CSV table of N, CA and C in Angstrom, one decimal:
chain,number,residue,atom,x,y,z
A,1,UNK,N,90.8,118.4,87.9
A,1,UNK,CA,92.0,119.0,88.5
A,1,UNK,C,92.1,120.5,88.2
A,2,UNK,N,91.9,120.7,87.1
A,2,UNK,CA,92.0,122.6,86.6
A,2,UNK,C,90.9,123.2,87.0
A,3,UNK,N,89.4,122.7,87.9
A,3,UNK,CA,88.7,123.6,88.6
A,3,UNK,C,89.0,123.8,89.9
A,4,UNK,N,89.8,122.7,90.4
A,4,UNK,CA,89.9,123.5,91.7
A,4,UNK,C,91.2,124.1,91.7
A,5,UNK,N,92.3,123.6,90.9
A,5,UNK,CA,93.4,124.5,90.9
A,5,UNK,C,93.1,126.0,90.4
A,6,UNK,N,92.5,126.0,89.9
A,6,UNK,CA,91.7,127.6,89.2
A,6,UNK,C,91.6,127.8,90.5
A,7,UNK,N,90.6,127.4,91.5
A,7,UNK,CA,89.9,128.0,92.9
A,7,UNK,C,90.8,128.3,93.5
A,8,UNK,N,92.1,127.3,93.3
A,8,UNK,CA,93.3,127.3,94.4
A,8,UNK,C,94.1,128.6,94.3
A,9,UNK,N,94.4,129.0,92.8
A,9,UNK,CA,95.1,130.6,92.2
A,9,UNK,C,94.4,131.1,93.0
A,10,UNK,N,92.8,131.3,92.4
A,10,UNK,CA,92.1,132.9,92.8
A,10,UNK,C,92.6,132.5,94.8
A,11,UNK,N,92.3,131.9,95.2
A,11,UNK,CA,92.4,132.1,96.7
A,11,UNK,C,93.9,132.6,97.0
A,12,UNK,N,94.6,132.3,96.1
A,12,UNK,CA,96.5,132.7,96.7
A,12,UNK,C,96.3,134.1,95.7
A,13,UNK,N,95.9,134.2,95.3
A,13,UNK,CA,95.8,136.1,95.0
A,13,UNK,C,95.0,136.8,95.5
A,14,UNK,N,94.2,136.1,96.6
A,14,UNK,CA,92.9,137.1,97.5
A,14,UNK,C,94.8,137.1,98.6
A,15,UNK,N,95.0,136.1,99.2
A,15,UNK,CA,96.1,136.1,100.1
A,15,UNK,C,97.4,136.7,99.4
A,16,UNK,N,97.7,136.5,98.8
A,16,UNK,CA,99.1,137.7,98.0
A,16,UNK,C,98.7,139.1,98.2
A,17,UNK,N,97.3,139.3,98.0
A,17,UNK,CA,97.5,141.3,97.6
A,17,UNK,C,96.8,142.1,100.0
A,18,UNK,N,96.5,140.4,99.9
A,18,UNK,CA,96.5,140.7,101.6
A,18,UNK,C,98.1,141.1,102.6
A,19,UNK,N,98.9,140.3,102.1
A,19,UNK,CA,100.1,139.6,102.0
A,19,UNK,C,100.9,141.4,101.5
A,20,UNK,N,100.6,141.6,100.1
A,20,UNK,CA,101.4,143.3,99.9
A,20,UNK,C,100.9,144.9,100.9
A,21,UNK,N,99.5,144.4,101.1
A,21,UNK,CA,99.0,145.6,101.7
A,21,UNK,C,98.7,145.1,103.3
A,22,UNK,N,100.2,144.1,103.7
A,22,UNK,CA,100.2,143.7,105.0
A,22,UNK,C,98.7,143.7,106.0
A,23,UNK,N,98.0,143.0,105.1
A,23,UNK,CA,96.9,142.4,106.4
A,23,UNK,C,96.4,141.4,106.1
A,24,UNK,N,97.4,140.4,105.7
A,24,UNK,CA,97.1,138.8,106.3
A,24,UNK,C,97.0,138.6,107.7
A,25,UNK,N,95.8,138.3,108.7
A,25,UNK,CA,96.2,137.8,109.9
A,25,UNK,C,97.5,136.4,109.7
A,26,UNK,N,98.6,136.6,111.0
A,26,UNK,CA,99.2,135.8,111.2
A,26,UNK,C,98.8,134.4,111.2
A,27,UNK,N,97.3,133.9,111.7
A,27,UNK,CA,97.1,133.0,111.8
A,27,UNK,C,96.4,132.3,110.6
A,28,UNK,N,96.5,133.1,109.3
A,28,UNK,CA,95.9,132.6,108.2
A,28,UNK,C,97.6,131.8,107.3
A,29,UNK,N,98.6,132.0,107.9
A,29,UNK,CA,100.4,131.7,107.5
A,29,UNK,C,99.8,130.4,107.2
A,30,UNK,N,99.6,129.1,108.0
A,30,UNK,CA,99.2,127.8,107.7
A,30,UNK,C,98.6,127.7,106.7
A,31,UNK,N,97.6,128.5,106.6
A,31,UNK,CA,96.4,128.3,105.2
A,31,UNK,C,97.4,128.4,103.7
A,32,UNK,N,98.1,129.6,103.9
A,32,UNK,CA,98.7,129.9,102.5
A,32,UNK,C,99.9,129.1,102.4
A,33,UNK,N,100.3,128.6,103.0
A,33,UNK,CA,101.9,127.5,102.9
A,33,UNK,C,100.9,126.8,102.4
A,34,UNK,N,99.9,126.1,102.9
A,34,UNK,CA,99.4,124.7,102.7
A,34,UNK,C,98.7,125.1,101.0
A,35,UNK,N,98.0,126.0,100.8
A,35,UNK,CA,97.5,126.4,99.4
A,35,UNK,C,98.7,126.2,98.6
A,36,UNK,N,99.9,127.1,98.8
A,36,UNK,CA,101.2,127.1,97.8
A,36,UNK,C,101.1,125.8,97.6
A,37,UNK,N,101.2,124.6,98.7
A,37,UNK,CA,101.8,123.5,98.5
A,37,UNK,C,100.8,122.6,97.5
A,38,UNK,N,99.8,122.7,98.0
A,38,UNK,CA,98.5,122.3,97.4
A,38,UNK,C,98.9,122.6,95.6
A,39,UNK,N,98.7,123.8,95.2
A,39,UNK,CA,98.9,124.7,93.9
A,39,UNK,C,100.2,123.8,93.4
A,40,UNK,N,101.4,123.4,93.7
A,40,UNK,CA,102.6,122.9,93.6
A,40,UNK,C,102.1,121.5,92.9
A,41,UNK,N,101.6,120.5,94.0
A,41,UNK,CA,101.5,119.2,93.9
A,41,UNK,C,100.3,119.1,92.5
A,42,UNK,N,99.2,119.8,92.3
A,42,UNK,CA,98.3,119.9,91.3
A,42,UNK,C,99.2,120.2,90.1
A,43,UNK,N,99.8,121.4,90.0
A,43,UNK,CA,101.0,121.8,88.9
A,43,UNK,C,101.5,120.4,88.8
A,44,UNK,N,102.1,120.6,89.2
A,44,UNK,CA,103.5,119.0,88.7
A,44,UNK,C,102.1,117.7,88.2
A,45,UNK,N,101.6,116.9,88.8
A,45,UNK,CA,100.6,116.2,88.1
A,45,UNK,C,99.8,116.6,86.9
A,46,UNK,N,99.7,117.4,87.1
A,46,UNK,CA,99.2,118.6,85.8
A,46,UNK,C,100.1,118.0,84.6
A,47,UNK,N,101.3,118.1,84.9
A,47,UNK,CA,102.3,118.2,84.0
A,47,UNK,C,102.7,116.9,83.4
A,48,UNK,N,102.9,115.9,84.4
A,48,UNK,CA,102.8,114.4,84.2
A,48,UNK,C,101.9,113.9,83.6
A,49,UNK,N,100.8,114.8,83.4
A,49,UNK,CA,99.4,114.0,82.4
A,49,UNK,C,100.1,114.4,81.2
A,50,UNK,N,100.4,116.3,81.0
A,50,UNK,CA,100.5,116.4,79.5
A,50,UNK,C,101.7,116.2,79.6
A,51,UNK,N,102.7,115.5,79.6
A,51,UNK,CA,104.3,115.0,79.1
A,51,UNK,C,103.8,113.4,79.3
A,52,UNK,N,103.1,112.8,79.4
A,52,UNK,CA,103.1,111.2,79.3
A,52,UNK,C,103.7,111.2,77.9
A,53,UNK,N,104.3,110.1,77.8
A,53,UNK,CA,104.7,109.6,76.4
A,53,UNK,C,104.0,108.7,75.8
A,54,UNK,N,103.6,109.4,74.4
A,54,UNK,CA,102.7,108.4,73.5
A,54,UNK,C,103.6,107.9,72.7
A,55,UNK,N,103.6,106.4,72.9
A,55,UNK,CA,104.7,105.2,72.4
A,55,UNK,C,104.7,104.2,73.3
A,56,UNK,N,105.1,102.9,72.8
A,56,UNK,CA,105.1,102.0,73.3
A,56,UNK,C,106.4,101.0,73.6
A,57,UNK,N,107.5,102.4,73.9
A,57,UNK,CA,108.5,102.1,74.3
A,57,UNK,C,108.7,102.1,75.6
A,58,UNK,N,108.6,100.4,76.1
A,58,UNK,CA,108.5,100.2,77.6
A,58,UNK,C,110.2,100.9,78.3
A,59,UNK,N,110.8,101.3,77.7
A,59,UNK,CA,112.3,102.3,78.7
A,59,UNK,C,111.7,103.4,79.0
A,60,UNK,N,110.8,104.5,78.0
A,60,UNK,CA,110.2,105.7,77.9
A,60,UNK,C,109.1,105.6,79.0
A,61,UNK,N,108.6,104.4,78.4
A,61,UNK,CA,106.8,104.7,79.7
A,61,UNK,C,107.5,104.1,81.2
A,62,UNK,N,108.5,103.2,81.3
A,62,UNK,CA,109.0,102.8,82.3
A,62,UNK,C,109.5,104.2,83.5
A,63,UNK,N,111.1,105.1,82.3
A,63,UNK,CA,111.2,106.4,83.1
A,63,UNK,C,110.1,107.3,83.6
A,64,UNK,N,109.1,107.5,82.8
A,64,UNK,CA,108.0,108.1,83.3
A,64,UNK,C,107.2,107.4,84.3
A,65,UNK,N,107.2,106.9,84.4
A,65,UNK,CA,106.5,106.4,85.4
A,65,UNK,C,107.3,106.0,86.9
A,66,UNK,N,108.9,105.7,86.7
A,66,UNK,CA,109.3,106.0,87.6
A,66,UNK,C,109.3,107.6,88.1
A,67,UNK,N,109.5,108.6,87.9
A,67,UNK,CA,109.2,110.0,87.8
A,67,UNK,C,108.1,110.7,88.8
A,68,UNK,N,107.1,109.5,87.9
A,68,UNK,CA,105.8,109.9,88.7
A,68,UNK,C,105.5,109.3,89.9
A,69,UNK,N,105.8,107.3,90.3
A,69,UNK,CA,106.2,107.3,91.5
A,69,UNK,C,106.7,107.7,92.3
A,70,UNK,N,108.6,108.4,91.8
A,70,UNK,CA,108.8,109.2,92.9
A,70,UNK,C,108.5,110.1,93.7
A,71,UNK,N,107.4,111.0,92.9
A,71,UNK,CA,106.8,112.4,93.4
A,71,UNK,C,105.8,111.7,94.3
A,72,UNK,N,105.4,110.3,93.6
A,72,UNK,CA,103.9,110.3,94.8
A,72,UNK,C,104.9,109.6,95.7
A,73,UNK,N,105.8,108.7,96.0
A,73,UNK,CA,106.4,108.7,97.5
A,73,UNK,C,106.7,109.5,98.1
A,74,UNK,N,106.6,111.2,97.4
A,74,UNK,CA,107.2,112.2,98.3
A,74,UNK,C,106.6,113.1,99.0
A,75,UNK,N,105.1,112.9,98.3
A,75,UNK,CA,103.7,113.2,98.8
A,75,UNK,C,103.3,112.2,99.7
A,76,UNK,N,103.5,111.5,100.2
A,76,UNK,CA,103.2,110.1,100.8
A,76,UNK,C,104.1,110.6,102.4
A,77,UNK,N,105.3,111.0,102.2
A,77,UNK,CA,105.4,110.9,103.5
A,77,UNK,C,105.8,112.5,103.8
A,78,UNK,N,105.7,113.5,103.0
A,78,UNK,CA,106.0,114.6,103.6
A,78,UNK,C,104.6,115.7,104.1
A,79,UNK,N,105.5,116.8,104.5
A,79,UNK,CA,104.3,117.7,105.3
A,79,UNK,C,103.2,117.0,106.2
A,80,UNK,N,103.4,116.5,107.4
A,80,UNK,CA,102.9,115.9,107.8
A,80,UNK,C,102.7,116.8,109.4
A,81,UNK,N,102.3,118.1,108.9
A,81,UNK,CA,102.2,119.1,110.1
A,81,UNK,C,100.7,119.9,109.9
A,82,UNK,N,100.2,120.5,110.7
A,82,UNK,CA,99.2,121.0,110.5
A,82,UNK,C,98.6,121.8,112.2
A,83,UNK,N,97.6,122.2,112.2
A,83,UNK,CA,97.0,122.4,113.9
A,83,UNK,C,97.1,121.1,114.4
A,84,UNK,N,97.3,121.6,116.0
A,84,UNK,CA,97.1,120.5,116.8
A,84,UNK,C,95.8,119.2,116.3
A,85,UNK,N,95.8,118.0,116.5
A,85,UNK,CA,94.4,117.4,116.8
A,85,UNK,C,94.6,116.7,117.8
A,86,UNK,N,93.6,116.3,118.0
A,86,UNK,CA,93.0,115.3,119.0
A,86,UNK,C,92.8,113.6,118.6
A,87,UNK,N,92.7,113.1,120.1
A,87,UNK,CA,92.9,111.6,119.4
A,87,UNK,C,91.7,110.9,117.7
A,88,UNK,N,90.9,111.9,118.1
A,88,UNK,CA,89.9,111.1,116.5
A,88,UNK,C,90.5,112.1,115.4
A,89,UNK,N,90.9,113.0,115.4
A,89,UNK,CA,91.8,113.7,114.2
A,89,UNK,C,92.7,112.8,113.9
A,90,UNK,N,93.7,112.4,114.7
A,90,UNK,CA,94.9,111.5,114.7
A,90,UNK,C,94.3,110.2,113.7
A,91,UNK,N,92.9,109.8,114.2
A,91,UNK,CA,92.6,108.1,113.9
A,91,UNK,C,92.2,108.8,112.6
A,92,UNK,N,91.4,109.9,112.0
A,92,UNK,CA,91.1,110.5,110.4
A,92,UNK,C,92.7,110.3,109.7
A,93,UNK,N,93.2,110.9,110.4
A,93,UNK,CA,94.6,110.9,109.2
A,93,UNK,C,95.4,109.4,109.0
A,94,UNK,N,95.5,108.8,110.0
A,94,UNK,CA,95.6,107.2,109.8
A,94,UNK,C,95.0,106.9,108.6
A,95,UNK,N,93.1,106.5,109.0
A,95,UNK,CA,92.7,106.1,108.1
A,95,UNK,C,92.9,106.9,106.7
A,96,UNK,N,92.7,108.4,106.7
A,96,UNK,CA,93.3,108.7,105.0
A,96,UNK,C,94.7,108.4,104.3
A,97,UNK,N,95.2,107.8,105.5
A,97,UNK,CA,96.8,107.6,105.0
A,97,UNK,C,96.5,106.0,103.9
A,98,UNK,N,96.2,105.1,105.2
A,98,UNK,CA,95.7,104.3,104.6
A,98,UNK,C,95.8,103.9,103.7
A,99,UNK,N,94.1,104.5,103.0
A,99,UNK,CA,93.4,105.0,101.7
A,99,UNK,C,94.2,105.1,100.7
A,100,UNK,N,95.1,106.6,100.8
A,100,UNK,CA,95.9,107.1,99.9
A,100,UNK,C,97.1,105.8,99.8
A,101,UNK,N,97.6,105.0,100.3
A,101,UNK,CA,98.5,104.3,100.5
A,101,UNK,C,98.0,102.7,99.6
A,102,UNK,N,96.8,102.7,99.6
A,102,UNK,CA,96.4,101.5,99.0
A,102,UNK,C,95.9,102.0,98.0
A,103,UNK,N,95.2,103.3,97.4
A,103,UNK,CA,95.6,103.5,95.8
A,103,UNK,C,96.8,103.4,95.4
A,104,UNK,N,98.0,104.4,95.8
A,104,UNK,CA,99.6,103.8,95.5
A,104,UNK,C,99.5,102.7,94.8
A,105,UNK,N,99.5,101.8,96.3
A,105,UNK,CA,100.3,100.1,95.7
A,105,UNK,C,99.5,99.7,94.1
A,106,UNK,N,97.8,99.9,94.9
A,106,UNK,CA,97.2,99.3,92.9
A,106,UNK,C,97.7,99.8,92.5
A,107,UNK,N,97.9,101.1,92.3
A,107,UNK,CA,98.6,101.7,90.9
A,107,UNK,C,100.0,101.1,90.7
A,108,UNK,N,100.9,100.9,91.5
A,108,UNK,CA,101.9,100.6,91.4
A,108,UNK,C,102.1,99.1,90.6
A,109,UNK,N,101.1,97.8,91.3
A,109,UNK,CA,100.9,96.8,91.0
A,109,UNK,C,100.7,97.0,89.0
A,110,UNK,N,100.0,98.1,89.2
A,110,UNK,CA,98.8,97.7,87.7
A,110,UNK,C,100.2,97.9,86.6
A,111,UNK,N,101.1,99.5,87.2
A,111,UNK,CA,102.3,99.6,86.1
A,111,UNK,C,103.7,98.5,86.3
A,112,UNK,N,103.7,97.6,87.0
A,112,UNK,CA,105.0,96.9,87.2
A,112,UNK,C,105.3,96.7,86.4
A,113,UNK,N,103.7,95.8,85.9
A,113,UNK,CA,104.4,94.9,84.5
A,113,UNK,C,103.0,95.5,83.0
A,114,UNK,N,103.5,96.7,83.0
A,114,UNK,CA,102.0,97.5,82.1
A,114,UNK,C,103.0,97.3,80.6
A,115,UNK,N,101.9,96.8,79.9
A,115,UNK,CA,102.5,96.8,78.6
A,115,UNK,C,101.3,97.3,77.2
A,116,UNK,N,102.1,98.9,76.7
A,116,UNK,CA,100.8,99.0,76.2
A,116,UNK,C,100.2,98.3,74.6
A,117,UNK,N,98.6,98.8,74.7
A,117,UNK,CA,98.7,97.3,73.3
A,117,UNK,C,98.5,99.0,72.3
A,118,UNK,N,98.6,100.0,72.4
A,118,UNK,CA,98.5,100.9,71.5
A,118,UNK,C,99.2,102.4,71.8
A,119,UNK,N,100.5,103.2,70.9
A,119,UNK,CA,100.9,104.6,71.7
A,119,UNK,C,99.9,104.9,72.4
A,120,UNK,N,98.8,105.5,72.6
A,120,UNK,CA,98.3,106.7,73.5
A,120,UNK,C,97.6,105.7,74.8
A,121,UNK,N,97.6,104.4,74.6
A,121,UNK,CA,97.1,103.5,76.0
A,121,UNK,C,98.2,104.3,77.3
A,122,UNK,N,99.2,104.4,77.3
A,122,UNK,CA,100.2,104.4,78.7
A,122,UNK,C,99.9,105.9,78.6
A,123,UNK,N,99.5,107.1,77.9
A,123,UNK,CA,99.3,108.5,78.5
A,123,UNK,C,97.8,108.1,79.5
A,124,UNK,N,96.6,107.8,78.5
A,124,UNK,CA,95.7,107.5,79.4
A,124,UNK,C,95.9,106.9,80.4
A,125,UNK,N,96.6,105.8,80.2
A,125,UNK,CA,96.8,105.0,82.0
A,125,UNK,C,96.9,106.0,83.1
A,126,UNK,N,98.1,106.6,82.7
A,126,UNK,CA,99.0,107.5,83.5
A,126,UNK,C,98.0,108.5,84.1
A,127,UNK,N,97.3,109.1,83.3
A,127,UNK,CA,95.9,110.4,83.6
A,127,UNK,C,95.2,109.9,84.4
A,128,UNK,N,94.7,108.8,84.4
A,128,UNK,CA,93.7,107.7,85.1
A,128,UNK,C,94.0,107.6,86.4
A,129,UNK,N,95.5,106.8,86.2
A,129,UNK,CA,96.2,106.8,87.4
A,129,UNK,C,96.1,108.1,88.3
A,130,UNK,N,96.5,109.0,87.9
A,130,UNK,CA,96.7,110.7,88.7
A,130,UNK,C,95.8,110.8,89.2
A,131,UNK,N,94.1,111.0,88.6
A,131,UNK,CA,93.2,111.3,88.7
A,131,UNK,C,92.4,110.5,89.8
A,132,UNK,N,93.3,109.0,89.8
A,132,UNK,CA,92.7,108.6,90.9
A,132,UNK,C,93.1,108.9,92.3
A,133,UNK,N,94.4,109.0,92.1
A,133,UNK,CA,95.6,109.6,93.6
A,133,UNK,C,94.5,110.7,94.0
A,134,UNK,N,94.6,111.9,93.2
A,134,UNK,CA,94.4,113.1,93.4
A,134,UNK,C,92.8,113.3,94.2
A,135,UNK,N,91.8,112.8,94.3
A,135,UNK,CA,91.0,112.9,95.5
A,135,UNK,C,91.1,112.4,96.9
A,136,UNK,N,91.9,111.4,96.6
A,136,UNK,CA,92.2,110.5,97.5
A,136,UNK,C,93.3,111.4,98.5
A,137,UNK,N,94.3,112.0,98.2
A,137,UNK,CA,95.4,113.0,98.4
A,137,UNK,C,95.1,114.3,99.0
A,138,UNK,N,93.9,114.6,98.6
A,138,UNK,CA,93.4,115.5,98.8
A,138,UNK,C,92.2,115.6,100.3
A,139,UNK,N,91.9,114.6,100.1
A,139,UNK,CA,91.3,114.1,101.7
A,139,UNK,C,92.0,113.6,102.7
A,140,UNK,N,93.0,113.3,102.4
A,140,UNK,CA,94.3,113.0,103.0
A,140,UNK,C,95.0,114.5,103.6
A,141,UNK,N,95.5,115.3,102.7
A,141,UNK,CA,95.5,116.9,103.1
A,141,UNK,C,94.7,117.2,104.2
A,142,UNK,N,93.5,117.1,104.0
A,142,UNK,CA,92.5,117.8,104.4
A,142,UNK,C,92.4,117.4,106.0
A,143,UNK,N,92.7,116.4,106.2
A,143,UNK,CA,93.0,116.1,107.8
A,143,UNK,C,93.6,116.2,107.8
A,144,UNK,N,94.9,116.9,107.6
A,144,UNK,CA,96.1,117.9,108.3
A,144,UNK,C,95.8,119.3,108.6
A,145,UNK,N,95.1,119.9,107.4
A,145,UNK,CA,95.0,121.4,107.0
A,145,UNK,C,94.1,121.5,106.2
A,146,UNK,N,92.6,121.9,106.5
A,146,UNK,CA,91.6,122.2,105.7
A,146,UNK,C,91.5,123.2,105.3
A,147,UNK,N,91.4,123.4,103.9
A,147,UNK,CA,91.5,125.0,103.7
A,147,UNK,C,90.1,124.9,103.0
A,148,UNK,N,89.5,125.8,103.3
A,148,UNK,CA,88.2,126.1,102.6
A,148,UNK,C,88.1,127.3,101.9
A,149,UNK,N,87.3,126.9,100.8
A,149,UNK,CA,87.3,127.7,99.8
A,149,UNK,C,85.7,128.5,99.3
């Protein structure tokens, strides 16, 4: 996660000092929304690994983990814009919806009823968890708005 969020910075400060000394082409607007947003969703998961709670207080790891569900239903159905495609673009983003939609549920399945047998078990769950969304999410992105780096 922190190498390509690293890539993701350096790219939004090649586009920021383009951005001050006004010569971002117009048509590059898409790319840097979608980076910000990119930069955003990595931050906040970022953050959900280091705030997991070490303890085996199932109210503590339960709130947390609702927390982190709700962010990924929010990534799940938003920003759902990008350049035009065409009908096999359309059938890519289906299928990565999918994809990304049936990691969810496992994950969701695995924490229903997670009970950990030691404090620092439910931070690693949790990291594991993220780690798995986050490629998956990311190829999902990618058939909306590819940003290359």
């Amino acid at each position: 996660m922190a190498t390509i969020l690293d890539k993701y910075r350096e790219k939004q400060s090649v586009i920021w000092s383009q951005i001050s000394e006004n010569s971002l082409p117009p048509e590059e607007l898409l790319q840097m929304q979608e980076l910000s947003y990119r930069i955003c969703v990595l931050e906040t998961f970022q953050a959900f690994c280091k705030s997991a709670p070490i303890t085996m207080d199932t109210r503590v790891m339960g709130y947390h983990f609702q927390l982190v569900d709700a962010y990924v239903r929010f990534i799940l159905t938003e920003r759902k814009f990008g350049p035009k495609t065409d009908a096999e673009g359309k059938k890519k983003q289906e299928t990565a919806l999918t994809s990304f939609e049936s990691v969810v549920q496992d994950g969701r399945k695995r924490f229903c009823s997670f009970a950990a047998g030691t404090q620092e078990q439910y931070k690693a769950c949790i990291s594991q968890y993220i780690n798995t969304i986050l490629p998956v999410w990311m190829q999902y992105r990618n058939t909306y708005n590819n940003i290359n780096l």
